Each structure stands twice: as C-alpha cells, then as structure tokens.
mmCIF file of C-alpha atoms in Angstrom:
data_model
loop_
_atom_site.group_PDB
_atom_site.id
_atom_site.type_symbol
_atom_site.label_atom_id
_atom_site.label_comp_id
_atom_site.label_asym_id
_atom_site.label_seq_id
_atom_site.Cartn_x
_atom_site.Cartn_y
_atom_site.Cartn_z
ATOM 1 C CA UNK Y 600 5.414 49.663 -11.950
ATOM 2 C CA UNK Y 601 5.822 46.044 -13.098
ATOM 3 C CA UNK Y 602 9.371 44.767 -13.516
ATOM 4 C CA UNK Y 603 9.900 42.921 -16.771
ATOM 5 C CA UNK Y 604 13.643 42.300 -16.640
ATOM 6 C CA UNK Y 605 15.023 38.811 -17.424
ATOM 7 C CA UNK Y 606 16.059 38.501 -13.770
ATOM 8 C CA UNK Y 607 12.517 39.239 -12.625
ATOM 9 C CA UNK Y 608 11.124 36.719 -15.095
ATOM 10 C CA UNK Y 609 13.501 34.055 -13.807
ATOM 11 C CA UNK Y 610 12.541 34.829 -10.199
ATOM 12 C CA UNK Y 611 8.861 34.569 -11.096
ATOM 13 C CA UNK Y 612 9.320 31.238 -12.865
ATOM 14 C CA UNK Y 613 11.298 29.825 -9.947
ATOM 15 C CA UNK Y 614 8.593 30.927 -7.505
ATOM 16 C CA UNK Y 615 5.909 29.353 -9.693
ATOM 17 C CA UNK Y 616 7.831 26.098 -9.874
ATOM 18 C CA UNK Y 617 8.264 26.074 -6.114
ATOM 19 C CA UNK Y 618 4.521 26.482 -5.680
ATOM 20 C CA UNK Y 619 3.906 23.546 -8.027
ATOM 21 C CA UNK Y 620 6.181 21.325 -5.972
ATOM 22 C CA UNK Y 621 4.040 22.021 -2.912
ATOM 23 C CA UNK Y 622 0.878 20.790 -4.621
ATOM 24 C CA UNK Y 623 -0.065 17.363 -3.323
ATOM 25 C CA UNK Y 624 2.578 17.302 -0.571
ATOM 26 C CA UNK Y 625 -0.011 16.136 1.922
ATOM 27 C CA UNK Y 626 2.428 14.096 4.018
ATOM 28 C CA UNK Y 627 5.057 16.705 4.754
ATOM 29 C CA UNK Y 628 6.794 15.721 7.993
ATOM 30 C CA UNK Y 629 4.795 12.504 8.385
ATOM 31 C CA UNK Y 630 6.237 9.013 8.770
ATOM 32 C CA UNK Y 631 4.773 6.174 6.705
ATOM 33 C CA UNK Y 632 5.512 2.458 6.945
ATOM 34 C CA UNK Y 633 4.634 0.331 3.902
ATOM 35 C CA UNK Y 634 5.096 -3.424 4.147
ATOM 36 C CA UNK Y 635 6.158 -5.539 1.148
ATOM 37 C CA UNK Y 636 7.169 -2.364 -0.630
ATOM 38 C CA UNK Y 637 10.227 -3.023 -2.785
ATOM 39 C CA UNK Y 638 8.248 -3.705 -5.969
ATOM 40 C CA UNK Y 639 4.762 -3.677 -7.429
ATOM 41 C CA UNK Y 640 1.864 -1.977 -5.672
ATOM 42 C CA UNK Y 641 3.764 -1.607 -2.395
ATOM 43 C CA UNK Y 642 6.645 0.212 -4.066
ATOM 44 C CA UNK Y 643 4.203 2.437 -5.951
ATOM 45 C CA UNK Y 644 2.525 3.401 -2.688
ATOM 46 C CA UNK Y 645 5.831 4.123 -0.962
ATOM 47 C CA UNK Y 646 6.936 6.244 -3.908
ATOM 48 C CA UNK Y 647 3.686 8.241 -3.949
ATOM 49 C CA UNK Y 648 3.755 8.930 -0.208
ATOM 50 C CA UNK Y 649 7.415 9.907 -0.439
ATOM 51 C CA UNK Y 650 6.850 12.258 -3.358
ATOM 52 C CA UNK Y 651 4.139 13.888 -1.266
ATOM 53 C CA UNK Y 652 6.622 14.585 1.496
ATOM 54 C CA UNK Y 653 6.499 11.555 3.785
ATOM 55 C CA UNK Y 654 9.493 9.956 5.441
ATOM 56 C CA UNK Y 655 8.964 6.464 4.040
ATOM 57 C CA UNK Y 656 9.932 3.173 5.671
ATOM 58 C CA UNK Y 657 9.971 0.305 3.191
ATOM 59 C CA UNK Y 658 10.472 -3.384 3.819
ATOM 60 C CA UNK Y 659 10.893 -6.733 2.120
ATOM 61 C CA UNK Y 660 12.158 -10.212 2.958
ATOM 62 C CA UNK Y 661 15.475 -9.794 1.096
ATOM 63 C CA UNK Y 662 18.188 -7.247 1.817
ATOM 64 C CA UNK Y 663 19.079 -6.966 -1.881
ATOM 65 C CA UNK Y 664 15.534 -5.989 -2.801
ATOM 66 C CA UNK Y 665 15.448 -3.439 0.005
ATOM 67 C CA UNK Y 666 18.741 -1.893 -1.103
ATOM 68 C CA UNK Y 667 17.654 -1.570 -4.730
ATOM 69 C CA UNK Y 668 14.318 -0.008 -3.803
ATOM 70 C CA UNK Y 669 15.947 2.438 -1.391
ATOM 71 C CA UNK Y 670 18.284 3.669 -4.121
ATOM 72 C CA UNK Y 671 15.415 4.131 -6.554
ATOM 73 C CA UNK Y 672 13.459 6.209 -4.051
ATOM 74 C CA UNK Y 673 16.463 8.257 -2.988
ATOM 75 C CA UNK Y 674 17.131 9.067 -6.642
ATOM 76 C CA UNK Y 675 13.744 10.784 -6.671
ATOM 77 C CA UNK Y 676 14.586 12.880 -3.633
ATOM 78 C CA UNK Y 677 12.592 10.778 -1.193
ATOM 79 C CA UNK Y 678 13.700 10.372 2.428
ATOM 80 C CA UNK Y 679 13.579 6.617 2.945
ATOM 81 C CA UNK Y 680 14.581 3.961 5.450
ATOM 82 C CA UNK Y 681 14.820 0.351 4.276
ATOM 83 C CA UNK Y 682 14.403 -2.559 6.686
ATOM 84 C CA UNK Y 683 14.400 -6.292 6.057
ATOM 85 C CA UNK Y 684 11.114 -7.633 7.369
ATOM 86 C CA UNK Y 685 9.312 -10.874 6.730
ATOM 87 C CA UNK Y 686 5.942 -10.012 8.238
ATOM 88 C CA UNK Y 687 5.468 -13.506 9.652
ATOM 89 C CA UNK Y 688 8.669 -13.128 11.714
ATOM 90 C CA UNK Y 689 7.889 -11.584 15.100
ATOM 91 C CA UNK Y 690 11.398 -10.257 15.711
ATOM 92 C CA UNK Y 691 11.622 -8.700 12.264
ATOM 93 C CA UNK Y 692 8.261 -6.987 12.754
ATOM 94 C CA UNK Y 693 9.472 -5.510 16.023
ATOM 95 C CA UNK Y 694 12.731 -4.442 14.374
ATOM 96 C CA UNK Y 695 10.797 -2.684 11.623
ATOM 97 C CA UNK Y 696 8.927 -0.635 14.215
ATOM 98 C CA UNK Y 697 11.904 -0.022 16.512
ATOM 99 C CA UNK Y 698 14.141 1.202 13.667
ATOM 100 C CA UNK Y 699 11.363 3.507 12.489
ATOM 101 C CA UNK Y 700 10.996 5.019 15.964
ATOM 102 C CA UNK Y 701 14.739 5.210 16.446
ATOM 103 C CA UNK Y 702 15.126 7.286 13.281
ATOM 104 C CA UNK Y 703 11.893 9.261 13.094
ATOM 105 C CA UNK Y 704 10.344 9.096 16.565
ATOM 106 C CA UNK Y 705 6.761 8.435 15.493
ATOM 107 C CA UNK Y 706 4.426 6.740 13.013
ATOM 108 C CA UNK Y 707 1.642 8.515 11.119
ATOM 109 C CA UNK Y 708 0.694 6.017 8.411
ATOM 110 C CA UNK Y 709 0.812 2.224 8.191
ATOM 111 C CA UNK Y 710 0.056 0.537 4.879
ATOM 112 C CA UNK Y 711 -0.306 -3.228 5.237
ATOM 113 C CA UNK Y 712 0.422 -4.623 1.792
ATOM 114 C CA UNK Y 713 2.168 -7.975 2.364
ATOM 115 C CA UNK Y 714 0.400 -11.004 0.890
ATOM 116 C CA UNK Y 715 1.075 -14.408 -0.617
ATOM 117 C CA UNK Y 716 -0.789 -16.777 -2.888
ATOM 118 C CA UNK Y 717 1.026 -20.125 -2.674
ATOM 119 C CA UNK Y 718 -1.874 -22.183 -3.997
ATOM 120 C CA UNK Y 719 -4.131 -22.190 -7.045
ATOM 121 C CA UNK Y 720 -6.194 -25.249 -6.158
ATOM 122 C CA UNK Y 721 -9.736 -25.538 -4.850
ATOM 123 C CA UNK Y 722 -10.266 -24.753 -1.170
ATOM 124 C CA UNK Y 723 -11.118 -28.335 -0.220
ATOM 125 C CA UNK Y 724 -7.933 -29.527 -1.905
ATOM 126 C CA UNK Y 725 -5.692 -26.981 -0.194
ATOM 127 C CA UNK Y 726 -3.133 -28.423 2.205
ATOM 128 C CA UNK Y 727 -3.292 -27.351 5.828
ATOM 129 C CA UNK Y 728 0.230 -25.893 5.687
ATOM 130 C CA UNK Y 729 -0.843 -23.676 2.773
ATOM 131 C CA UNK Y 730 -3.966 -22.566 4.626
ATOM 132 C CA UNK Y 731 -1.787 -21.664 7.597
ATOM 133 C CA UNK Y 732 0.597 -19.630 5.414
ATOM 134 C CA UNK Y 733 -2.230 -17.744 3.727
ATOM 135 C CA UNK Y 734 -3.818 -16.877 7.043
ATOM 136 C CA UNK Y 735 -0.533 -16.057 8.759
ATOM 137 C CA UNK Y 736 0.754 -13.586 6.166
ATOM 138 C CA UNK Y 737 -2.379 -12.176 4.561
ATOM 139 C CA UNK Y 738 -4.389 -11.596 7.748
ATOM 140 C CA UNK Y 739 -2.657 -12.460 11.020
ATOM 141 C CA UNK Y 740 0.543 -10.520 10.284
ATOM 142 C CA UNK Y 741 -1.495 -7.439 9.391
ATOM 143 C CA UNK Y 742 -2.930 -7.513 12.906
ATOM 144 C CA UNK Y 743 0.345 -8.257 14.651
ATOM 145 C CA UNK Y 744 2.283 -5.476 12.974
ATOM 146 C CA UNK Y 745 -0.379 -3.029 14.119
ATOM 147 C CA UNK Y 746 -0.074 -4.338 17.650
ATOM 148 C CA UNK Y 747 3.594 -3.330 17.534
ATOM 149 C CA UNK Y 748 2.938 -0.017 15.782
ATOM 150 C CA UNK Y 749 -0.129 1.134 17.721
ATOM 151 C CA UNK Y 750 1.713 2.659 20.733
ATOM 152 C CA UNK Y 751 3.581 4.967 18.350
ATOM 153 C CA UNK Y 752 0.694 6.069 16.138
ATOM 154 C CA UNK Y 753 0.021 9.793 16.322
ATOM 155 C CA UNK Y 754 -3.327 11.481 16.768
ATOM 156 C CA UNK Y 755 -4.820 11.741 13.300
ATOM 157 C CA UNK Y 756 -2.897 8.718 12.039
ATOM 158 C CA UNK Y 757 -4.107 6.394 9.324
ATOM 159 C CA UNK Y 758 -3.998 2.656 8.619
ATOM 160 C CA UNK Y 759 -4.613 1.260 5.134
ATOM 161 C CA UNK Y 760 -5.068 -2.423 4.336
ATOM 162 C CA UNK Y 761 -4.507 -3.571 0.755
ATOM 163 C CA UNK Y 762 -7.203 -6.107 -0.037
ATOM 164 C CA UNK Y 763 -8.289 -7.179 -3.549
ATOM 165 C CA UNK Y 764 -11.267 -7.263 -5.870
ATOM 166 C CA UNK Y 765 -10.974 -11.021 -5.280
ATOM 167 C CA UNK Y 766 -12.143 -10.370 -1.731
ATOM 168 C CA UNK Y 767 -15.639 -9.606 -3.031
ATOM 169 C CA UNK Y 768 -16.012 -12.677 -5.219
ATOM 170 C CA UNK Y 769 -13.227 -15.231 -4.684
ATOM 171 C CA UNK Y 770 -12.706 -17.151 -7.905
ATOM 172 C CA UNK Y 771 -10.260 -19.706 -9.295
ATOM 173 C CA UNK Y 772 -7.262 -19.610 -9.290
ATOM 174 C CA UNK Y 773 -7.327 -17.125 -6.390
ATOM 175 C CA UNK Y 774 -10.033 -18.754 -4.296
ATOM 176 C CA UNK Y 775 -8.423 -19.061 -0.872
ATOM 177 C CA UNK Y 776 -6.342 -15.942 -1.453
ATOM 178 C CA UNK Y 777 -9.633 -14.144 -2.116
ATOM 179 C CA UNK Y 778 -11.092 -15.437 1.129
ATOM 180 C CA UNK Y 779 -8.191 -13.961 3.103
ATOM 181 C CA UNK Y 780 -8.745 -10.659 1.306
ATOM 182 C CA UNK Y 781 -12.417 -10.822 2.293
ATOM 183 C CA UNK Y 782 -11.227 -11.083 5.894
ATOM 184 C CA UNK Y 783 -9.409 -7.752 5.501
ATOM 185 C CA UNK Y 784 -12.698 -6.059 4.647
ATOM 186 C CA UNK Y 785 -14.093 -7.166 7.988
ATOM 187 C CA UNK Y 786 -10.863 -6.325 9.784
ATOM 188 C CA UNK Y 787 -11.081 -2.805 8.393
ATOM 189 C CA UNK Y 788 -14.549 -2.343 9.889
ATOM 190 C CA UNK Y 789 -13.593 -3.848 13.238
ATOM 191 C CA UNK Y 790 -10.365 -1.893 13.706
ATOM 192 C CA UNK Y 791 -11.941 1.358 12.523
ATOM 193 C CA UNK Y 792 -14.223 1.087 15.528
ATOM 194 C CA UNK Y 793 -11.506 -0.094 17.891
ATOM 195 C CA UNK Y 794 -8.922 2.526 16.928
ATOM 196 C CA UNK Y 795 -11.271 5.512 16.687
ATOM 197 C CA UNK Y 796 -11.233 8.436 17.143
ATOM 198 C CA UNK Y 797 -7.481 9.068 16.884
ATOM 199 C CA UNK Y 798 -6.665 6.609 14.065
ATOM 200 C CA UNK Y 799 -8.631 6.037 10.883
ATOM 201 C CA UNK Y 800 -8.631 2.573 9.299
ATOM 202 C CA UNK Y 801 -9.527 2.079 5.656
ATOM 203 C CA UNK Y 802 -8.887 -0.353 2.834
ATOM 204 C CA UNK Y 803 -8.065 -0.360 -0.877
ATOM 205 C CA UNK Y 804 -9.235 -3.276 -3.028
ATOM 206 C CA UNK Y 805 -7.173 -3.281 -6.240
ATOM 207 C CA UNK Y 806 -8.380 -4.856 -9.424
ATOM 208 C CA UNK Y 807 -6.022 -6.605 -11.800
ATOM 209 C CA UNK Y 808 -2.625 -4.912 -12.012
ATOM 210 C CA UNK Y 809 0.236 -6.307 -14.128
ATOM 211 C CA UNK Y 810 2.871 -6.835 -11.443
ATOM 212 C CA UNK Y 811 5.240 -9.710 -10.678
ATOM 213 C CA UNK Y 812 2.730 -10.982 -8.102
ATOM 214 C CA UNK Y 813 0.061 -11.295 -10.817
ATOM 215 C CA UNK Y 814 2.369 -12.840 -13.402
ATOM 216 C CA UNK Y 815 0.415 -16.098 -13.477
ATOM 217 C CA UNK Y 816 -2.686 -14.257 -14.664
ATOM 218 C CA UNK Y 817 -0.974 -11.826 -16.994
ATOM 219 C CA UNK Y 818 1.526 -13.945 -18.943
ATOM 220 C CA UNK Y 819 -1.156 -15.425 -21.191
ATOM 221 C CA UNK Y 820 -2.292 -12.866 -23.760
ATOM 222 C CA UNK Y 821 -5.814 -14.259 -24.116
ATOM 223 C CA UNK Y 822 -6.298 -14.381 -20.349
ATOM 224 C CA UNK Y 823 -5.100 -10.810 -20.023
ATOM 225 C CA UNK Y 824 -7.481 -9.646 -22.750
ATOM 226 C CA UNK Y 825 -10.357 -11.444 -21.034
ATOM 227 C CA UNK Y 826 -9.567 -9.658 -17.774
ATOM 228 C CA UNK Y 827 -9.397 -6.293 -19.541
ATOM 229 C CA UNK Y 828 -12.822 -6.923 -21.088
ATOM 230 C CA UNK Y 829 -14.298 -7.526 -17.626
ATOM 231 C CA UNK Y 830 -13.604 -3.920 -16.709
ATOM 232 C CA UNK Y 831 -15.844 -1.064 -17.796
ATOM 233 C CA UNK Y 832 -12.741 0.892 -18.785
ATOM 234 C CA UNK Y 833 -11.390 -1.985 -20.894
ATOM 235 C CA UNK Y 834 -7.913 -1.812 -19.371
ATOM 236 C CA UNK Y 835 -5.852 -3.080 -16.470
ATOM 237 C CA UNK Y 836 -5.006 -0.921 -13.498
ATOM 238 C CA UNK Y 837 -1.551 0.430 -12.695
ATOM 239 C CA UNK Y 838 0.464 0.636 -9.529
ATOM 240 C CA UNK Y 839 0.039 4.412 -9.762
ATOM 241 C CA UNK Y 840 -3.756 3.986 -9.660
ATOM 242 C CA UNK Y 841 -3.514 1.985 -6.442
ATOM 243 C CA UNK Y 842 -1.011 4.404 -4.938
ATOM 244 C CA UNK Y 843 -3.262 7.376 -5.651
ATOM 245 C CA UNK Y 844 -6.236 5.787 -3.879
ATOM 246 C CA UNK Y 845 -4.076 4.760 -0.930
ATOM 247 C CA UNK Y 846 -2.565 8.226 -0.608
ATOM 248 C CA UNK Y 847 -6.030 9.765 -0.630
ATOM 249 C CA UNK Y 848 -7.294 7.533 2.176
ATOM 250 C CA UNK Y 849 -4.135 8.093 4.215
ATOM 251 C CA UNK Y 850 -4.287 11.868 3.819
ATOM 252 C CA UNK Y 851 -6.263 14.556 5.606
ATOM 253 C CA UNK Y 852 -8.378 14.832 2.453
ATOM 254 C CA UNK Y 853 -10.083 11.691 3.781
ATOM 255 C CA UNK Y 854 -10.222 12.901 7.391
ATOM 256 C CA UNK Y 855 -13.933 12.016 7.698
ATOM 257 C CA UNK Y 856 -13.600 8.552 6.161
ATOM 258 C CA UNK Y 857 -12.961 5.445 8.262
ATOM 259 C CA UNK Y 858 -14.016 1.820 8.105
ATOM 260 C CA UNK Y 859 -14.418 1.982 4.328
ATOM 261 C CA UNK Y 860 -12.998 0.173 1.311
ATOM 262 C CA UNK Y 861 -12.314 1.857 -2.015
ATOM 263 C CA UNK Y 862 -12.461 -0.568 -4.938
ATOM 264 C CA UNK Y 863 -9.972 0.465 -7.640
ATOM 265 C CA UNK Y 864 -10.804 -2.039 -10.353
ATOM 266 C CA UNK Y 865 -11.932 -0.180 -13.453
ATOM 267 C CA UNK Y 866 -15.593 -0.945 -12.845
ATOM 268 C CA UNK Y 867 -15.397 -4.698 -12.223
ATOM 269 C CA UNK Y 868 -18.548 -5.476 -10.220
ATOM 270 C CA UNK Y 869 -17.935 -5.662 -6.492
ATOM 271 C CA UNK Y 870 -21.063 -4.637 -4.627
ATOM 272 C CA UNK Y 871 -24.268 -2.606 -4.877
#
C-alpha cells in the first residue's frame, strides 16, 4: 500500500531535495587551497569547490579582502579558512600551509591562481624589475608554494595551475604575461611526471573573462566586442566556466588525467 498523506509527501520531497544536494559534492571531506582567491576566477574556484563539499582555504594580499570573501563563502554554507598570503613572501606562504594543516590536518587540492601583469609594453622594452616580478609571482611562486605543500598532499591529491589562452599565443598588451603563462604549460608537464603516481598535476587555460584583473581589456566596448567575435561562441567566459573546468580536473572524475591543459576559451584557437 502506498502512503499518500501530506506528511508522507513532505517526507518524500525532503528526501528528494537531500539527494539533489549530494549531486556534484565530489570534494566531501577534502581540503583545497586556492591562491589569490578573494575575487575573480580564484574566488569562483573556491566557491565551486566549497559548494561541492571541500574545506576551502582562500588567500589574498590584504586582510580586508580575505575577510569579505570569507563572509561571502560562509553565507553559502561553505567551510572556509582565510589567510593573508602574498605568494612572493616566503613566510606568508609557509603560514598559509601551516594554518591549513593546523586546522584541517592535510591537503588534497592546490589551485595556483596568483598572477600579475604589471606591464603592457613590448618584451624588449620591459624593465628588468618588471621581468623579475612577472617571473617571481606567475611562475616561481607557483613552484615554491608546492614545495611547502607537497609533504602534506594526500594520495590521490590534485594540483591545478591557472594559465591563460595568452600562453599559447602571447600578444600585446599581454606579451610577457603570456610568456609566463606558457611556462606554466611546461611546468604542468614536468611536475605531472615528478609528482606521479600519487598526485595529479593539470592546468586550466582561461580565455577572456570580465574580471577586475582584465579591466584594461574589457572597459572599452569596441575592444570587448572584438574579443567576443574571436570566440566561436561569440561571448566572453565567466568565472563559473573556469571554476567548473578546475573542479573537474581536481576531482576523481579526472582520475586518469594528468599533465594536461584544458583550454576554456569559447573556441579561440590554441593548438591543433
């Protein structure tokens, strides 16, 4: 006999809703560190991992930005730890890792998202101090933070570098920035070999996404339209698009993928 009382209907609906909340919770009980994650693509990634069940550790250079981002994530029911970390500061990198271990005891996912673009001039006109800053934050810091995190990575862990479509064809005004993003493609291959078989290393290369970081490219309407027309989908990407690709690569759904880069750029040409 099938019960059709209002109480039974309510119980059924509640059970169905509970099942829906489990869908996509691929990071239940896992700990994920996302650098430069208080806004833009980094925040989107942290939010996605958190909504899928991860304990998320976010970071930024400014305490105020960290505090605001933490509150936003907590409001969505996400377990989050916020730490001030300028990735070029050795002590702050170590603090990021030590506070993560102190609170959660392990690391399952590292997403290296921090990057700068302090110059829009040609490579041969770029000052040495600017070259140093680009290298230090966009590439070197990504390696150093993994050196600190590696002893705590669990079997089956995952590392994701955030590169850029500019890494495939560096163009003005992102020429040297693009070169550093090209380096991350090689770093992905090298570390995938070095960290196998217990840790997978992959990369996401975003296309053009209207964030604060890309404001220079997006504030001009004609320039934005020209960028949109370069894509096969005739639109810009979103932070949610980048977060979805990152979450896939970090999850067990990608358990047989390592050393690869997913280009999330709406069809902008990148490679054969």
